């Protein structure tokens, strides 16, 4: 498994931007599928974005065109650039990693990821 630590959350006004970072430990970071999920109060954890070892990316429909996921294997990090934020983006955002996760029609399933960070709060005010 890999250990993950997120950072970069905070409070932002609607229309603003934030960049989340996730730092990983472990020797085989480049082989992992890296994902971002989020969970709002009273709601289930949902897929946001993922990037594979080949840098193929997937996004939830709700964030397409606004969020960008990227990875830097040399720094063992994955990032989520979030632009044009909306109040409905408010949630705890989690970084996740797995060696064998595969995308489904609507993205990735959180249950397919074996390693998780502690989460970082993103709050978008209207």
Short mmCIF file of N, CA, C and O in Angstrom, two decimals, residues 16-92:
data_model
loop_
_atom_site.label_atom_id
_atom_site.label_comp_id
_atom_site.label_asym_id
_atom_site.label_seq_id
_atom_site.Cartn_x
_atom_site.Cartn_y
_atom_site.Cartn_z
N UNK A 16 -14.34 30.84 -8.01
CA UNK A 16 -12.92 30.84 -7.71
C UNK A 16 -12.25 29.52 -8.03
O UNK A 16 -12.87 28.60 -8.58
N UNK A 17 -10.98 29.44 -7.66
CA UNK A 17 -10.17 28.26 -7.96
C UNK A 17 -9.42 27.78 -6.72
O UNK A 17 -9.10 28.57 -5.82
N UNK A 18 -9.15 26.49 -6.70
CA UNK A 18 -8.29 25.87 -5.70
C UNK A 18 -7.49 24.78 -6.37
O UNK A 18 -7.94 24.19 -7.36
N UNK A 19 -6.33 24.49 -5.81
CA UNK A 19 -5.51 23.38 -6.30
C UNK A 19 -5.23 22.44 -5.13
O UNK A 19 -4.58 22.85 -4.16
N UNK A 20 -5.70 21.23 -5.26
CA UNK A 20 -5.43 20.21 -4.25
C UNK A 20 -4.19 19.43 -4.64
O UNK A 20 -3.95 19.17 -5.82
N UNK A 21 -3.43 19.05 -3.62
CA UNK A 21 -2.25 18.23 -3.83
C UNK A 21 -2.35 16.97 -2.98
O UNK A 21 -2.95 16.98 -1.91
N UNK A 22 -1.73 15.92 -3.47
CA UNK A 22 -1.70 14.65 -2.74
C UNK A 22 -0.28 14.10 -2.86
O UNK A 22 0.15 13.79 -3.98
N UNK A 23 0.39 14.00 -1.74
CA UNK A 23 1.75 13.47 -1.71
C UNK A 23 1.72 12.02 -1.28
O UNK A 23 1.06 11.67 -0.29
N UNK A 24 2.44 11.18 -2.01
CA UNK A 24 2.43 9.74 -1.74
C UNK A 24 3.80 9.25 -1.31
O UNK A 24 4.82 9.83 -1.69
N UNK A 25 3.78 8.21 -0.53
CA UNK A 25 5.02 7.52 -0.18
C UNK A 25 4.99 6.15 -0.85
O UNK A 25 3.93 5.67 -1.23
N UNK A 26 6.14 5.54 -0.98
CA UNK A 26 6.18 4.24 -1.62
C UNK A 26 7.05 4.27 -2.86
O UNK A 26 7.28 5.33 -3.45
N UNK A 27 7.52 3.09 -3.26
CA UNK A 27 8.50 3.03 -4.32
C UNK A 27 7.91 2.89 -5.70
O UNK A 27 8.62 3.08 -6.69
N UNK A 28 6.62 2.55 -5.81
CA UNK A 28 6.05 2.25 -7.12
C UNK A 28 4.93 3.21 -7.48
O UNK A 28 3.97 2.83 -8.13
N UNK A 29 5.06 4.47 -7.08
CA UNK A 29 4.00 5.45 -7.31
C UNK A 29 3.59 5.50 -8.77
O UNK A 29 2.40 5.60 -9.08
N UNK A 30 4.53 5.43 -9.68
CA UNK A 30 4.23 5.58 -11.11
C UNK A 30 3.31 4.48 -11.63
O UNK A 30 2.70 4.63 -12.69
N UNK A 31 3.21 3.38 -10.92
CA UNK A 31 2.37 2.27 -11.36
C UNK A 31 0.92 2.38 -10.89
O UNK A 31 0.06 1.61 -11.33
N UNK A 32 0.65 3.31 -10.00
CA UNK A 32 -0.67 3.42 -9.39
C UNK A 32 -1.65 4.23 -10.24
O UNK A 32 -1.28 5.22 -10.87
N UNK A 33 -2.90 3.80 -10.21
CA UNK A 33 -4.00 4.66 -10.61
C UNK A 33 -4.26 5.60 -9.44
O UNK A 33 -4.41 5.15 -8.31
N UNK A 34 -4.31 6.89 -9.71
CA UNK A 34 -4.54 7.89 -8.67
C UNK A 34 -5.89 8.56 -8.92
O UNK A 34 -6.19 8.97 -10.05
N UNK A 35 -6.66 8.67 -7.85
CA UNK A 35 -7.99 9.25 -8.01
C UNK A 35 -8.32 10.27 -6.95
O UNK A 35 -7.68 10.32 -5.89
N UNK A 36 -9.28 11.10 -7.26
CA UNK A 36 -9.87 12.03 -6.31
C UNK A 36 -11.35 11.70 -6.18
O UNK A 36 -12.05 11.54 -7.18
N UNK A 37 -11.80 11.62 -4.95
CA UNK A 37 -13.20 11.41 -4.63
C UNK A 37 -13.62 12.51 -3.67
O UNK A 37 -12.79 13.18 -3.07
N UNK A 38 -14.92 12.69 -3.51
CA UNK A 38 -15.40 13.69 -2.56
C UNK A 38 -16.66 13.18 -1.87
O UNK A 38 -17.39 12.34 -2.40
N UNK A 39 -16.87 13.71 -0.69
CA UNK A 39 -18.06 13.33 0.08
C UNK A 39 -18.61 14.55 0.79
O UNK A 39 -17.93 15.17 1.61
N UNK A 40 -19.83 14.89 0.43
CA UNK A 40 -20.54 15.99 1.07
C UNK A 40 -21.36 15.45 2.24
O UNK A 40 -21.69 14.26 2.27
N UNK A 41 -21.70 16.29 3.21
CA UNK A 41 -22.48 15.82 4.37
C UNK A 41 -23.78 15.16 3.94
O UNK A 41 -24.53 15.70 3.11
N UNK A 42 -24.02 13.97 4.48
CA UNK A 42 -25.25 13.26 4.19
C UNK A 42 -25.30 12.58 2.84
O UNK A 42 -26.34 12.02 2.46
N UNK A 43 -24.19 12.62 2.12
CA UNK A 43 -24.15 12.01 0.79
C UNK A 43 -23.08 10.93 0.71
O UNK A 43 -22.16 10.90 1.53
N UNK A 44 -23.20 10.08 -0.29
CA UNK A 44 -22.21 9.04 -0.49
C UNK A 44 -20.95 9.62 -1.11
O UNK A 44 -20.99 10.65 -1.79
N UNK A 45 -19.84 8.93 -0.90
CA UNK A 45 -18.59 9.32 -1.54
C UNK A 45 -18.73 9.14 -3.04
O UNK A 45 -19.23 8.12 -3.51
N UNK A 46 -18.29 10.13 -3.80
CA UNK A 46 -18.46 10.07 -5.25
C UNK A 46 -17.14 10.33 -5.98
O UNK A 46 -16.27 11.04 -5.48
N UNK A 47 -17.05 9.75 -7.15
CA UNK A 47 -15.88 9.89 -8.00
C UNK A 47 -15.80 11.31 -8.55
O UNK A 47 -16.81 11.89 -8.94
N UNK A 48 -14.58 11.85 -8.59
CA UNK A 48 -14.34 13.16 -9.17
C UNK A 48 -13.47 13.05 -10.41
O UNK A 48 -13.85 13.48 -11.50
N UNK A 49 -12.28 12.48 -10.24
CA UNK A 49 -11.33 12.39 -11.35
C UNK A 49 -10.29 11.33 -11.04
O UNK A 49 -10.05 11.01 -9.87
N UNK A 50 -9.67 10.80 -12.08
CA UNK A 50 -8.61 9.82 -11.90
C UNK A 50 -7.62 9.91 -13.06
O UNK A 50 -7.99 10.33 -14.17
N UNK A 51 -6.39 9.51 -12.77
CA UNK A 51 -5.34 9.46 -13.79
C UNK A 51 -4.62 8.12 -13.65
O UNK A 51 -4.23 7.73 -12.55
N UNK A 52 -4.47 7.42 -14.75
CA UNK A 52 -3.84 6.11 -14.72
C UNK A 52 -2.32 6.23 -14.80
O UNK A 52 -1.77 7.32 -14.95
N UNK A 53 -1.65 5.07 -14.75
CA UNK A 53 -0.20 5.06 -14.86
C UNK A 53 0.25 5.59 -16.22
O UNK A 53 1.32 6.14 -16.37
N UNK A 54 -0.62 5.43 -17.24
CA UNK A 54 -0.31 5.91 -18.59
C UNK A 54 -0.76 7.35 -18.81
O UNK A 54 -0.70 7.85 -19.93
N UNK A 55 -1.24 7.98 -17.72
CA UNK A 55 -1.71 9.37 -17.74
C UNK A 55 -3.04 9.54 -18.46
O UNK A 55 -3.44 10.65 -18.78
N UNK A 56 -3.75 8.44 -18.69
CA UNK A 56 -5.12 8.54 -19.17
C UNK A 56 -5.99 9.09 -18.06
O UNK A 56 -5.86 8.69 -16.90
N UNK A 57 -6.88 10.02 -18.39
CA UNK A 57 -7.68 10.67 -17.36
C UNK A 57 -9.18 10.39 -17.54
O UNK A 57 -9.66 10.16 -18.65
N UNK A 58 -9.89 10.41 -16.42
CA UNK A 58 -11.34 10.27 -16.41
C UNK A 58 -11.91 11.31 -15.46
O UNK A 58 -11.30 11.61 -14.43
N UNK A 59 -13.06 11.84 -15.79
CA UNK A 59 -13.71 12.85 -14.96
C UNK A 59 -15.19 12.54 -14.79
O UNK A 59 -15.84 12.02 -15.70
N UNK A 60 -15.71 12.90 -13.64
CA UNK A 60 -17.16 12.88 -13.47
C UNK A 60 -17.77 13.96 -14.35
O UNK A 60 -17.16 15.01 -14.57
N UNK A 61 -18.96 13.70 -14.84
CA UNK A 61 -19.62 14.68 -15.72
C UNK A 61 -19.77 16.03 -15.03
O UNK A 61 -19.69 17.07 -15.69
N UNK A 62 -19.97 16.01 -13.73
CA UNK A 62 -20.23 17.25 -12.99
C UNK A 62 -19.02 18.17 -12.93
O UNK A 62 -19.16 19.36 -12.62
N UNK A 63 -17.82 17.65 -13.22
CA UNK A 63 -16.62 18.49 -13.12
C UNK A 63 -15.89 18.64 -14.45
O UNK A 63 -14.90 19.38 -14.52
N UNK A 64 -16.34 17.96 -15.48
CA UNK A 64 -15.69 18.06 -16.78
C UNK A 64 -15.64 19.50 -17.26
O UNK A 64 -16.62 20.23 -17.18
N UNK A 65 -14.46 19.90 -17.74
CA UNK A 65 -14.28 21.26 -18.23
C UNK A 65 -13.93 22.26 -17.14
O UNK A 65 -13.56 23.39 -17.44
N UNK A 66 -14.05 21.85 -15.88
CA UNK A 66 -13.72 22.75 -14.76
C UNK A 66 -12.53 22.24 -13.94
O UNK A 66 -11.74 23.04 -13.44
N UNK A 67 -12.42 20.94 -13.80
CA UNK A 67 -11.35 20.34 -12.99
C UNK A 67 -10.33 19.66 -13.91
O UNK A 67 -10.70 19.10 -14.95
N UNK A 68 -9.08 19.66 -13.48
CA UNK A 68 -8.03 18.98 -14.21
C UNK A 68 -7.17 18.18 -13.23
O UNK A 68 -6.66 18.75 -12.25
N UNK A 69 -7.01 16.90 -13.50
CA UNK A 69 -6.15 16.06 -12.67
C UNK A 69 -4.82 15.88 -13.40
O UNK A 69 -4.77 15.77 -14.63
N UNK A 70 -3.74 15.85 -12.62
CA UNK A 70 -2.42 15.63 -13.21
C UNK A 70 -1.56 14.92 -12.18
O UNK A 70 -1.87 14.90 -10.99
N UNK A 71 -0.46 14.34 -12.66
CA UNK A 71 0.45 13.65 -11.76
C UNK A 71 1.88 14.00 -12.09
O UNK A 71 2.20 14.29 -13.26
N UNK A 72 2.73 13.97 -11.08
CA UNK A 72 4.16 14.19 -11.23
C UNK A 72 4.84 13.00 -10.57
O UNK A 72 4.97 12.96 -9.34
N UNK A 73 5.26 12.04 -11.35
CA UNK A 73 5.82 10.81 -10.78
C UNK A 73 7.14 11.08 -10.06
O UNK A 73 7.47 10.41 -9.08
N UNK A 74 7.91 12.05 -10.53
CA UNK A 74 9.17 12.36 -9.87
C UNK A 74 8.95 12.88 -8.46
O UNK A 74 9.74 12.62 -7.55
N UNK A 75 7.85 13.59 -8.26
CA UNK A 75 7.52 14.13 -6.93
C UNK A 75 6.55 13.23 -6.18
O UNK A 75 6.14 13.57 -5.06
N UNK A 76 6.15 12.12 -6.80
CA UNK A 76 5.18 11.20 -6.19
C UNK A 76 3.95 11.96 -5.73
O UNK A 76 3.49 11.82 -4.59
N UNK A 77 3.42 12.75 -6.62
CA UNK A 77 2.28 13.61 -6.28
C UNK A 77 1.24 13.61 -7.38
O UNK A 77 1.55 13.41 -8.56
N UNK A 78 0.01 13.85 -6.96
CA UNK A 78 -1.09 14.03 -7.89
C UNK A 78 -1.82 15.31 -7.48
O UNK A 78 -1.86 15.66 -6.30
N UNK A 79 -2.35 16.00 -8.47
CA UNK A 79 -2.95 17.30 -8.24
C UNK A 79 -4.36 17.35 -8.82
O UNK A 79 -4.67 16.64 -9.78
N UNK A 80 -5.18 18.21 -8.25
CA UNK A 80 -6.51 18.46 -8.79
C UNK A 80 -6.69 19.97 -8.85
O UNK A 80 -6.85 20.63 -7.82
N UNK A 81 -6.62 20.52 -10.06
CA UNK A 81 -6.87 21.94 -10.27
C UNK A 81 -8.37 22.13 -10.45
O UNK A 81 -8.96 21.55 -11.37
N UNK A 82 -8.95 22.92 -9.60
CA UNK A 82 -10.40 23.12 -9.61
C UNK A 82 -10.70 24.58 -9.93
O UNK A 82 -10.34 25.48 -9.16
N UNK A 83 -11.33 24.81 -11.07
CA UNK A 83 -11.70 26.15 -11.51
C UNK A 83 -13.21 26.29 -11.56
O UNK A 83 -13.94 25.30 -11.55
N UNK A 84 -13.67 27.52 -11.62
CA UNK A 84 -15.11 27.81 -11.71
C UNK A 84 -15.89 27.03 -10.66
O UNK A 84 -16.91 26.39 -10.95
N UNK A 85 -15.42 27.10 -9.44
CA UNK A 85 -16.02 26.32 -8.37
C UNK A 85 -17.45 26.78 -8.08
O UNK A 85 -17.77 27.97 -8.19
N UNK A 86 -18.26 25.81 -7.71
CA UNK A 86 -19.67 26.04 -7.40
C UNK A 86 -19.95 25.61 -5.96
O UNK A 86 -19.24 24.75 -5.42
N UNK A 87 -20.98 26.15 -5.35
CA UNK A 87 -21.31 25.73 -3.98
C UNK A 87 -21.52 24.22 -3.86
O UNK A 87 -21.18 23.62 -2.83
N UNK A 88 -22.02 23.60 -4.92
CA UNK A 88 -22.24 22.15 -4.88
C UNK A 88 -20.95 21.35 -4.94
O UNK A 88 -20.98 20.13 -4.79
N UNK A 89 -19.82 22.01 -5.12
CA UNK A 89 -18.53 21.33 -5.05
C UNK A 89 -18.04 21.20 -3.60
O UNK A 89 -17.02 20.55 -3.35
N UNK A 90 -18.75 21.82 -2.68
CA UNK A 90 -18.37 21.75 -1.27
C UNK A 90 -18.40 20.31 -0.78
O UNK A 90 -19.42 19.61 -0.92
N UNK A 91 -17.29 19.84 -0.22
CA UNK A 91 -17.18 18.47 0.24
C UNK A 91 -15.80 18.26 0.86
O UNK A 91 -14.92 19.12 0.74
N UNK A 92 -15.63 17.11 1.48
CA UNK A 92 -14.29 16.65 1.84
C UNK A 92 -13.75 15.88 0.63
O UNK A 92 -14.42 14.98 0.13
#
